[in-house]
């Protein structure tokens, strides 16, 4: 029977499994985790992949359309300061915090590899983006508290931060941004003064305005403030732990002035906060606040990269579903060469980000265990993924909306939400300019570029790659490293984004090629590495049109996410 409405030609992905519909995810994750750890995790991935496409996505859509509301007072005029969250957002919180334990996982006895947490986050964010910010901040706050906090503070708060009991667990936040001090942290004006509590114990009290506080009603927040007797600039900053509720059960002395009406991440409450003598606990030493907060920020930046990768994969999944099922002019969209080209342009950055976050997550335990080379690699790769992947997500989600067409512009579908959410990553925890400069800072001042170069050379030497591919990848990485080194040495800030992008493309090409060597006989990721070099790192005449049907077979296989033989991957090796 014909369908006069044409609804059958509007493909709907609701109900597909985001895990099983992504054929590259499982083999890649297995290669990083190993058989035992992957086998233990895979049933959870199957379940989450199905839920993310179905009920979690429906909850996320409802929460996005019904943002939180701040209640200042009770109906009798009593101070309340309560944020009403939509029931579906609370349901998502229960899944993320309690069922999956995304914020608590790394802080349990004998925790799994960090990649387990990030793999689950990668799937969860394909349904809900906004909540992943509070989850990440809770995780990062707990890490920072454990690393730098006094033992008595850790003993007091760690059990609730690492809990998966939804009714009692604590959520975390960081309150850093001020109107005059966004990226220029040295201008922070919030003051911290020593005082005495009701029992005569010495405490710190905070006074000031914080302009952008996400997860505004968190149980605990890390706050940067300037001690009254401290010098100006970064050297005068200290890091404080701010509890929402004091030990005697009373509300701490700060107010949420209003919530932000945001472009994206609408489901999550971001607000302006006034500190009015709020009691807080010093973390570490006065003068070390920024450096301690930087560790928390770096972990949030890595989470940003994971979220960007997840958003891009959701966008690619949606675009592929549409292209495979929608017909136009007598053919499926995916059969059309121009559509294949557009899909490949989306796939490439999505796969780059996926390889990059998995590589960083694998290096992280080594770095925390004292491996200096791994620590320096994490130091430079983390701002690198934050800089490049978060910008790529804006374009990839927009292109996916275009694949769906006019329907994609309608708020009943996921596309508009993905586009809005994608713009957040390249702003929070440092805008693109700031993070690119941080890449150069890590390269020059901290020697991280030399460590990364040693790591990359060792990886290429170990991988059983064809000589031509290895030589190509080694050459473009050395050139990209030299470009960044030159920019960093000479202080050529105007070129730092270009150099950082080149290093990102070269590093991800190497990582993806090495992944292909472990995945033989499937060399799909080597083919993708060749395309990165061809389109992102080598010169090209914009008026030299592509030859008709050149490399059509391997490119079609990439679009269809099929395995490639080595000879097919080598067809895409650039000749220069």
Coordinates of C-alpha atoms in Angstrom, one line a residue:
X1 CA 0.0 0.0 0.0
X2 CA 1.3 3.4 -0.9
X3 CA 1.9 6.1 1.7
X4 CA 0.3 9.3 0.5
X5 CA 1.7 11.3 3.5
X6 CA 5.3 10.5 2.6
X7 CA 6.1 9.8 6.2
X8 CA 7.9 6.6 5.3
X9 CA 10.5 8.7 3.6
X10 CA 11.3 10.6 6.8
X11 CA 13.6 8.1 8.5
X12 CA 13.4 8.1 12.3
X13 CA 16.3 6.5 14.2
X14 CA 14.4 6.3 17.5
X15 CA 14.9 2.8 18.9
X16 CA 18.1 1.8 17.1
X17 CA 21.0 0.8 19.3
X18 CA 23.7 3.6 19.3
X19 CA 26.3 1.0 20.3
X20 CA 25.6 -1.8 17.8
X21 CA 24.8 0.7 15.0
X22 CA 28.4 2.0 15.3
X23 CA 30.5 -0.9 14.0
X24 CA 33.8 0.8 14.6
X25 CA 33.3 1.4 18.3
X26 CA 33.6 -2.1 19.8
X27 CA 36.8 -3.2 17.9
X28 CA 38.5 0.0 18.8
X29 CA 37.5 -0.1 22.5
X30 CA 38.6 -3.8 22.7
X31 CA 42.0 -2.9 21.3
X32 CA 42.5 -0.3 24.0
X33 CA 41.0 -2.2 27.0
X34 CA 41.9 -5.7 26.3
X35 CA 39.6 -8.7 26.0
X36 CA 38.9 -9.2 29.7
X37 CA 38.0 -5.5 30.5
X38 CA 36.1 -5.1 27.3
X39 CA 34.2 -8.3 27.9
X40 CA 33.1 -7.2 31.3
X41 CA 32.0 -3.8 29.9
X42 CA 30.3 -4.8 26.7
X43 CA 26.9 -5.8 28.2
X44 CA 26.6 -2.4 29.8
X45 CA 27.4 -0.8 26.4
X46 CA 24.7 -2.8 24.7
X47 CA 22.1 -1.8 27.3
X48 CA 23.1 1.9 27.3
X49 CA 23.3 2.1 23.5
X50 CA 19.7 1.0 23.4
X51 CA 18.5 3.2 26.2
X52 CA 20.4 6.2 24.8
X53 CA 18.4 5.9 21.5
X54 CA 15.1 5.5 23.2
X55 CA 14.0 6.6 26.7
X56 CA 17.1 8.6 27.5
X57 CA 16.8 10.6 24.3
X58 CA 13.1 11.2 25.0
X59 CA 13.9 12.4 28.5
X60 CA 16.6 14.7 27.2
X61 CA 14.2 16.2 24.7
X62 CA 11.7 17.0 27.4
X63 CA 14.3 18.3 29.8
X64 CA 15.7 20.6 27.0
X65 CA 12.2 22.0 26.4
X66 CA 11.5 22.5 30.2
X67 CA 14.6 24.1 31.7
X68 CA 15.1 24.5 35.4
X69 CA 13.4 27.2 37.4
X70 CA 14.8 29.0 40.4
X71 CA 12.5 29.5 43.4
X72 CA 13.8 32.3 45.6
X73 CA 11.2 32.1 48.4
X74 CA 8.4 30.0 49.8
X75 CA 4.9 31.3 49.5
X76 CA 5.3 32.7 53.0
X77 CA 8.3 34.7 52.0
X78 CA 11.0 32.5 53.6
X79 CA 14.3 32.2 51.8
X80 CA 14.3 29.1 49.8
X81 CA 17.0 29.1 47.0
X82 CA 15.6 25.9 45.4
X83 CA 16.0 24.9 41.8
X84 CA 13.1 23.0 40.4
X85 CA 14.3 20.5 37.8
X86 CA 12.1 18.7 35.3
X87 CA 11.2 15.2 36.3
X88 CA 12.9 13.8 33.1
X89 CA 16.1 15.6 34.0
X90 CA 16.0 14.0 37.4
X91 CA 15.5 10.7 35.8
X92 CA 18.6 11.3 33.7
X93 CA 20.5 12.3 36.8
X94 CA 19.6 9.0 38.4
X95 CA 20.9 7.0 35.4
X96 CA 24.2 9.0 35.2
X97 CA 25.0 9.3 38.9
X98 CA 23.5 6.2 40.5
X99 CA 23.0 3.5 37.8
X100 CA 26.1 4.2 35.8
X101 CA 28.2 5.8 38.5
X102 CA 29.9 8.1 36.0
X103 CA 31.0 10.7 38.7
X104 CA 31.9 8.1 41.3
X105 CA 33.6 5.4 39.2
X106 CA 37.2 6.7 39.3
X107 CA 37.0 7.2 43.1
X108 CA 35.9 3.7 44.1
X109 CA 38.3 1.1 45.6
X110 CA 40.0 -0.7 42.7
X111 CA 38.4 1.5 40.0
X112 CA 38.3 0.4 36.4
X113 CA 40.4 2.1 33.7
X114 CA 39.4 5.7 33.0
X115 CA 38.5 4.6 29.5
X116 CA 35.6 2.6 30.9
X117 CA 34.1 5.8 32.3
X118 CA 34.7 7.7 29.1
X119 CA 33.3 5.0 26.9
X120 CA 30.0 5.0 28.9
X121 CA 30.0 8.8 28.9
X122 CA 30.6 8.8 25.1
X123 CA 27.3 6.8 24.7
X124 CA 25.4 8.7 27.3
X125 CA 26.1 12.1 25.8
X126 CA 24.6 10.9 22.5
X127 CA 21.3 11.2 24.3
X128 CA 21.9 14.0 26.9
X129 CA 24.7 16.6 26.8
X130 CA 23.7 19.1 29.5
X131 CA 23.9 16.7 32.5
X132 CA 27.4 15.6 31.5
X133 CA 28.7 19.0 32.7
X134 CA 27.7 18.4 36.3
X135 CA 28.8 14.8 36.1
X136 CA 32.2 15.9 34.9
X137 CA 32.6 18.6 37.5
X138 CA 31.7 16.2 40.3
X139 CA 34.3 13.8 39.1
X140 CA 36.9 16.5 38.6
X141 CA 36.2 18.1 42.0
X142 CA 36.6 14.8 43.7
X143 CA 39.9 14.2 42.0
X144 CA 41.1 17.7 43.0
X145 CA 40.0 17.3 46.6
X146 CA 41.7 13.9 46.8
X147 CA 45.0 15.3 45.4
X148 CA 45.2 18.6 47.3
X149 CA 42.7 18.6 50.1
X150 CA 43.5 18.1 53.8
X151 CA 42.9 14.5 55.0
X152 CA 40.1 15.6 57.3
X153 CA 38.3 17.3 54.3
X154 CA 38.8 14.2 52.2
X155 CA 37.4 12.0 54.9
X156 CA 34.4 14.2 55.5
X157 CA 33.3 14.6 51.9
X158 CA 34.7 11.8 49.8
X159 CA 32.1 9.2 50.9
X160 CA 29.2 11.3 49.6
X161 CA 31.0 12.4 46.4
X162 CA 31.9 8.7 45.6
X163 CA 28.4 7.4 46.5
X164 CA 25.9 6.0 44.0
X165 CA 23.0 6.3 46.4
X166 CA 21.0 8.9 44.6
X167 CA 19.2 10.2 47.6
X168 CA 22.4 11.0 49.5
X169 CA 25.2 11.5 47.0
X170 CA 26.8 14.9 46.5
X171 CA 27.1 16.7 43.2
X172 CA 30.0 19.1 42.5
X173 CA 30.7 22.3 40.6
X174 CA 33.4 24.9 40.1
X175 CA 32.7 28.7 40.5
X176 CA 35.5 30.6 38.8
X177 CA 34.2 33.0 36.2
X178 CA 33.6 36.7 37.0
X179 CA 32.5 39.5 34.8
X180 CA 36.0 41.1 34.7
X181 CA 37.8 37.8 34.9
X182 CA 36.8 35.2 32.3
X183 CA 39.9 33.8 30.7
X184 CA 42.0 36.4 32.5
X185 CA 42.0 34.5 35.8
X186 CA 44.5 36.8 37.4
X187 CA 41.8 39.5 37.6
X188 CA 39.6 37.5 39.9
X189 CA 38.3 39.9 42.6
X190 CA 36.4 37.5 45.0
X191 CA 38.0 37.9 48.4
X192 CA 38.8 35.4 51.1
X193 CA 39.2 36.5 54.7
X194 CA 40.1 34.5 57.8
X195 CA 37.5 34.3 60.4
X196 CA 36.1 32.2 63.3
X197 CA 33.1 29.9 63.3
X198 CA 30.6 29.5 66.1
X199 CA 33.0 27.0 67.8
X200 CA 36.0 29.3 67.6
X201 CA 37.7 27.4 64.8
X202 CA 39.5 29.4 62.2
X203 CA 37.6 29.4 58.9
X204 CA 37.7 31.3 55.6
X205 CA 34.8 33.5 54.4
X206 CA 34.3 34.4 50.8
X207 CA 32.8 37.7 49.4
X208 CA 32.2 38.4 45.8
X209 CA 30.2 37.7 42.6
X210 CA 30.6 34.7 40.4
X211 CA 29.1 35.3 37.0
X212 CA 28.7 31.9 35.5
X213 CA 28.2 28.9 37.8
X214 CA 27.0 25.7 36.2
X215 CA 25.2 23.2 38.4
X216 CA 24.5 26.2 40.5
X217 CA 22.9 24.2 43.4
X218 CA 25.7 21.7 43.7
X219 CA 26.4 20.3 47.2
X220 CA 30.1 21.3 46.9
X221 CA 31.9 23.8 44.6
X222 CA 35.6 24.6 44.1
X223 CA 36.0 28.4 44.1
X224 CA 38.9 30.6 43.2
X225 CA 39.3 33.6 45.5
X226 CA 42.0 36.1 46.5
X227 CA 43.2 36.1 50.1
X228 CA 43.1 39.5 51.7
X229 CA 46.8 39.6 52.5
X230 CA 47.9 37.9 49.2
X231 CA 49.7 39.6 46.3
X232 CA 48.0 40.7 43.1
X233 CA 47.8 38.4 40.1
X234 CA 47.7 34.6 39.9
X235 CA 50.2 34.3 42.8
X236 CA 47.5 35.7 45.2
X237 CA 44.8 33.2 44.3
X238 CA 43.7 30.3 46.5
X239 CA 41.4 27.4 45.9
X240 CA 38.5 26.8 48.3
X241 CA 35.9 24.1 48.8
X242 CA 32.5 25.7 49.3
X243 CA 29.7 23.6 50.8
X244 CA 26.1 24.4 50.2
X245 CA 25.1 23.2 53.7
X246 CA 27.2 23.8 56.8
X247 CA 28.0 21.1 59.3
X248 CA 25.1 22.4 61.6
X249 CA 22.6 21.9 58.7
X250 CA 22.2 25.6 57.9
X251 CA 22.4 27.0 54.4
X252 CA 25.8 28.7 53.6
X253 CA 25.9 32.4 53.1
X254 CA 25.6 32.7 49.3
X255 CA 22.7 33.3 47.0
X256 CA 21.8 32.2 43.5
X257 CA 20.8 35.6 41.9
X258 CA 19.3 34.2 38.7
X259 CA 19.6 31.3 36.2
X260 CA 21.1 31.8 32.8
X261 CA 18.9 31.6 29.7
X262 CA 21.4 29.6 27.6
X263 CA 21.6 28.7 23.9
X264 CA 22.3 25.1 24.7
X265 CA 22.6 22.7 27.6
X266 CA 19.2 24.1 28.6
X267 CA 18.4 21.2 30.8
X268 CA 21.2 22.1 33.3
X269 CA 21.0 25.0 35.7
X270 CA 23.7 27.7 35.3
X271 CA 23.4 30.8 37.5
X272 CA 25.0 33.9 38.9
X273 CA 26.0 33.6 42.6
X274 CA 26.8 36.2 45.2
X275 CA 29.0 35.1 48.1
X276 CA 28.1 37.0 51.2
X277 CA 30.6 35.7 53.8
X278 CA 30.2 32.1 52.8
X279 CA 32.2 29.7 54.8
X280 CA 34.8 27.7 52.8
X281 CA 37.8 25.5 53.3
X282 CA 41.3 26.2 51.9
X283 CA 42.6 23.6 49.6
X284 CA 46.4 23.4 49.7
X285 CA 48.2 26.7 50.0
X286 CA 47.4 30.3 49.2
X287 CA 49.2 31.1 45.9
X288 CA 48.7 27.7 44.5
X289 CA 45.0 28.0 43.7
X290 CA 45.2 28.5 40.0
X291 CA 47.6 25.6 39.6
X292 CA 45.4 23.3 41.6
X293 CA 42.3 24.5 39.7
X294 CA 44.1 23.8 36.5
X295 CA 44.1 20.1 37.2
X296 CA 40.4 20.2 37.6
X297 CA 40.0 22.3 34.4
X298 CA 42.2 19.9 32.5
X299 CA 40.0 17.0 33.4
X300 CA 37.0 19.0 32.4
X301 CA 38.6 19.8 29.1
X302 CA 39.2 16.1 28.5
X303 CA 35.5 15.5 29.3
X304 CA 34.7 18.3 26.8
X305 CA 36.6 16.3 24.2
X306 CA 34.7 13.1 25.0
X307 CA 31.4 15.0 24.8
X308 CA 32.4 16.5 21.4
X309 CA 33.3 13.1 20.1
X310 CA 29.9 11.7 21.3
X311 CA 28.0 14.6 19.8
X312 CA 29.7 14.1 16.5
X313 CA 29.1 10.3 16.5
X314 CA 25.4 10.9 17.2
X315 CA 25.3 13.4 14.3
X316 CA 27.0 10.9 12.0
X317 CA 24.7 8.1 13.1
X318 CA 21.7 10.3 12.4
X319 CA 23.0 11.3 9.0
X320 CA 23.9 7.7 8.0
X321 CA 20.4 6.6 9.1
X322 CA 18.8 9.2 6.9
X323 CA 21.1 8.6 4.0
X324 CA 20.5 4.8 4.1
X325 CA 16.7 5.0 4.3
X326 CA 15.6 8.2 2.5
X327 CA 15.0 8.2 -1.3
X328 CA 15.3 11.0 -3.7
X329 CA 15.3 11.0 -7.5
X330 CA 14.9 7.2 -7.5
X331 CA 17.9 6.4 -5.4
X332 CA 18.9 6.1 -1.7
X333 CA 20.8 9.2 -0.6
X334 CA 23.8 7.1 0.3
X335 CA 24.2 6.0 -3.3
X336 CA 24.9 9.5 -4.4
X337 CA 28.6 10.5 -4.7
X338 CA 28.0 14.0 -3.4
X339 CA 26.3 12.7 -0.3
X340 CA 29.0 10.1 0.2
X341 CA 31.5 13.0 0.2
X342 CA 29.5 15.0 2.7
X343 CA 29.2 11.9 5.0
X344 CA 33.0 11.3 4.8
X345 CA 33.6 15.0 5.8
X346 CA 31.6 14.3 8.9
X347 CA 33.1 10.9 9.7
X348 CA 36.7 12.1 9.6
X349 CA 36.6 14.6 12.5
X350 CA 34.3 12.2 14.5
X351 CA 36.8 9.4 14.2
X352 CA 39.7 11.7 15.0
X353 CA 38.1 12.8 18.3
X354 CA 37.3 9.3 19.2
X355 CA 40.9 8.1 18.7
X356 CA 42.2 11.1 20.6
X357 CA 40.1 10.7 23.7
X358 CA 40.8 7.0 23.9
X359 CA 44.5 7.6 23.6
X360 CA 44.5 10.3 26.4
X361 CA 42.4 8.1 28.6
X362 CA 44.9 5.2 28.2
X363 CA 47.8 7.5 29.0
X364 CA 46.1 9.0 32.1
X365 CA 46.7 6.1 34.6
X366 CA 50.3 6.1 33.6
X367 CA 50.5 9.8 34.1
X368 CA 48.9 9.6 37.5
X369 CA 51.2 6.7 38.4
X370 CA 54.3 8.9 38.0
X371 CA 55.2 8.3 34.3
X372 CA 56.6 11.7 33.3
X373 CA 56.5 11.1 29.5
X374 CA 52.8 10.0 29.8
X375 CA 52.0 13.0 32.0
X376 CA 53.5 15.4 29.5
X377 CA 51.6 13.8 26.6
X378 CA 48.4 14.1 28.6
X379 CA 49.3 17.8 29.3
X380 CA 49.5 18.7 25.6
X381 CA 46.9 16.3 24.1
X382 CA 44.2 17.4 26.5
X383 CA 44.0 21.1 25.5
X384 CA 44.6 19.9 21.9
X385 CA 41.4 17.8 21.9
X386 CA 39.4 20.5 23.7
X387 CA 40.6 23.1 21.0
X388 CA 40.0 21.1 17.9
X389 CA 37.3 18.5 18.5
X390 CA 35.0 21.0 20.1
X391 CA 35.2 23.3 17.1
X392 CA 34.8 20.3 14.7
X393 CA 31.6 19.3 16.6
X394 CA 29.9 22.6 15.6
X395 CA 30.4 21.9 11.9
X396 CA 29.6 18.2 12.0
X397 CA 26.3 18.6 13.9
X398 CA 25.4 21.4 11.5
X399 CA 26.1 19.2 8.5
X400 CA 24.1 16.4 9.9
X401 CA 21.1 18.7 10.3
X402 CA 21.5 19.5 6.6
X403 CA 21.4 15.8 5.7
X404 CA 18.1 15.5 7.3
X405 CA 16.9 18.7 5.6
X406 CA 14.1 20.9 6.8
X407 CA 12.9 18.3 9.3
X408 CA 16.2 18.6 11.0
X409 CA 15.5 22.2 11.8
X410 CA 12.5 21.3 13.8
X411 CA 12.8 21.0 17.6
X412 CA 11.0 17.7 17.7
X413 CA 14.1 16.0 16.4
X414 CA 17.6 15.8 17.9
X415 CA 19.5 17.8 15.3
X416 CA 18.7 21.3 16.6
X417 CA 19.6 20.3 20.2
X418 CA 22.9 18.8 19.0
X419 CA 23.8 22.0 17.1
X420 CA 23.1 24.2 20.1
X421 CA 24.9 22.0 22.5
X422 CA 27.9 21.7 20.3
X423 CA 28.6 25.4 20.5
X424 CA 29.2 25.1 24.2
X425 CA 32.4 23.0 24.1
X426 CA 34.6 25.6 22.4
X427 CA 33.6 28.2 25.0
X428 CA 33.7 26.6 28.5
X429 CA 36.9 25.8 30.2
X430 CA 38.7 28.2 27.8
X431 CA 37.7 29.6 24.4
X432 CA 39.5 28.3 21.3
X433 CA 42.1 31.1 21.4
X434 CA 42.9 30.5 25.1
X435 CA 43.2 26.8 24.7
X436 CA 45.3 27.0 21.6
X437 CA 47.7 29.3 23.5
X438 CA 47.8 26.7 26.3
X439 CA 48.9 24.1 23.7
X440 CA 51.8 26.4 22.9
X441 CA 52.5 27.0 26.5
X442 CA 52.7 23.2 27.2
X443 CA 55.0 22.8 24.2
X444 CA 57.4 25.5 25.2
X445 CA 57.5 25.9 28.9
X446 CA 56.8 22.3 30.0
X447 CA 58.6 20.3 27.3
X448 CA 55.4 18.5 26.4
X449 CA 56.0 18.6 22.7
X450 CA 59.3 16.8 22.9
X451 CA 57.7 14.1 25.1
X452 CA 54.8 13.7 22.6
X453 CA 57.3 13.4 19.7
X454 CA 59.2 10.6 21.5
X455 CA 55.9 8.8 22.2
X456 CA 54.7 9.1 18.6
X457 CA 58.1 7.9 17.2
X458 CA 57.9 4.9 19.5
X459 CA 54.3 4.1 18.5
X460 CA 55.2 4.2 14.8
X461 CA 58.2 2.1 15.3
X462 CA 56.2 -0.6 17.1
X463 CA 53.2 -0.6 14.6
X464 CA 53.6 -3.0 11.7
X465 CA 52.6 -0.3 9.1
X466 CA 53.6 -0.3 5.4
X467 CA 56.8 1.6 5.0
X468 CA 55.2 4.3 2.8
X469 CA 52.5 5.0 5.4
X470 CA 54.9 5.1 8.3
X471 CA 57.3 7.4 6.4
X472 CA 54.4 9.7 5.5
X473 CA 53.0 9.9 9.0
X474 CA 56.4 10.4 10.5
X475 CA 57.2 13.2 8.1
X476 CA 53.9 15.2 8.6
X477 CA 54.1 14.8 12.4
X478 CA 57.7 16.2 12.5
X479 CA 56.6 19.1 10.3
X480 CA 53.6 19.8 12.5
X481 CA 55.8 19.7 15.6
X482 CA 58.3 22.0 14.1
X483 CA 55.6 24.5 13.2
X484 CA 54.2 24.5 16.7
X485 CA 57.7 24.8 18.2
X486 CA 58.5 27.8 16.0
X487 CA 55.2 29.5 16.9
X488 CA 55.8 28.9 20.6
X489 CA 59.5 30.0 20.6
X490 CA 58.8 33.2 18.7
X491 CA 55.6 34.1 20.4
X492 CA 53.7 34.2 17.1
X493 CA 50.2 34.1 18.7
X494 CA 48.5 34.9 15.4
X495 CA 49.6 31.5 14.1
X496 CA 49.0 29.4 17.1
X497 CA 45.7 28.0 16.0
X498 CA 47.0 27.0 12.7
X499 CA 50.0 25.2 14.3
X500 CA 47.8 23.5 17.0
X501 CA 45.4 22.3 14.4
X502 CA 48.2 20.8 12.4
X503 CA 49.6 19.0 15.4
X504 CA 46.1 17.6 16.2
X505 CA 45.6 16.3 12.6
X506 CA 49.1 14.8 12.6
X507 CA 48.8 13.2 16.0
X508 CA 45.3 11.7 15.3
X509 CA 46.5 10.4 11.9
X510 CA 49.4 8.5 13.7
X511 CA 47.1 7.2 16.4
X512 CA 44.5 6.0 13.9
X513 CA 47.1 4.3 11.7
X514 CA 48.5 2.5 14.8
X515 CA 45.0 1.4 15.7
X516 CA 44.7 -0.1 12.2
X517 CA 47.9 -2.1 12.7
X518 CA 46.3 -3.7 15.8
X519 CA 43.0 -4.3 14.1
X520 CA 44.4 -6.2 11.0
X521 CA 43.1 -7.5 8.7
X522 CA 40.7 -4.5 8.9
X523 CA 42.6 -1.4 7.7
X524 CA 39.8 1.1 7.7
X525 CA 41.5 3.3 10.2
X526 CA 44.7 3.4 8.1
X527 CA 42.5 4.6 5.2
X528 CA 41.1 7.3 7.4
X529 CA 44.6 8.3 8.5
X530 CA 45.6 8.7 4.9
X531 CA 42.6 10.9 4.2
X532 CA 43.5 13.2 7.2
X533 CA 47.0 13.7 5.8
X534 CA 45.6 14.2 2.2
X535 CA 42.9 16.8 3.2
X536 CA 44.2 18.4 6.4
X537 CA 48.0 18.5 6.1
X538 CA 49.2 18.5 2.5
X539 CA 49.0 21.4 0.1
X540 CA 46.3 21.3 -2.5
X541 CA 45.4 23.4 -5.5
X542 CA 41.7 24.5 -5.0
X543 CA 41.2 24.7 -8.7
X544 CA 42.5 21.1 -9.4
X545 CA 39.2 19.2 -9.4
X546 CA 39.0 15.7 -8.2
X547 CA 39.2 13.0 -10.8
X548 CA 35.9 11.3 -11.5
X549 CA 35.5 8.0 -9.7
X550 CA 39.0 8.3 -8.2
X551 CA 39.2 5.8 -5.3
X552 CA 35.4 5.3 -5.5
X553 CA 35.4 1.8 -4.1
X554 CA 37.4 2.4 -0.8
X555 CA 35.6 5.7 -0.2
X556 CA 32.2 3.9 -0.6
X557 CA 33.4 1.2 1.9
X558 CA 34.4 3.9 4.4
X559 CA 31.0 5.6 4.1
X560 CA 29.2 2.2 4.6
X561 CA 31.5 1.5 7.6
X562 CA 32.8 -1.7 6.1
X563 CA 36.1 -3.3 6.7
X564 CA 38.9 -2.5 4.3
X565 CA 41.8 -4.7 3.1
X566 CA 45.3 -3.3 3.3
X567 CA 45.5 -2.8 -0.5
X568 CA 42.3 -0.7 -0.4
X569 CA 43.6 1.5 2.4
X570 CA 46.8 2.0 0.4
X571 CA 44.9 3.3 -2.6
X572 CA 44.2 6.4 -0.5
X573 CA 47.8 7.0 0.4
X574 CA 48.6 10.5 -0.8
X575 CA 51.3 11.0 -3.3
X576 CA 53.2 14.2 -2.9

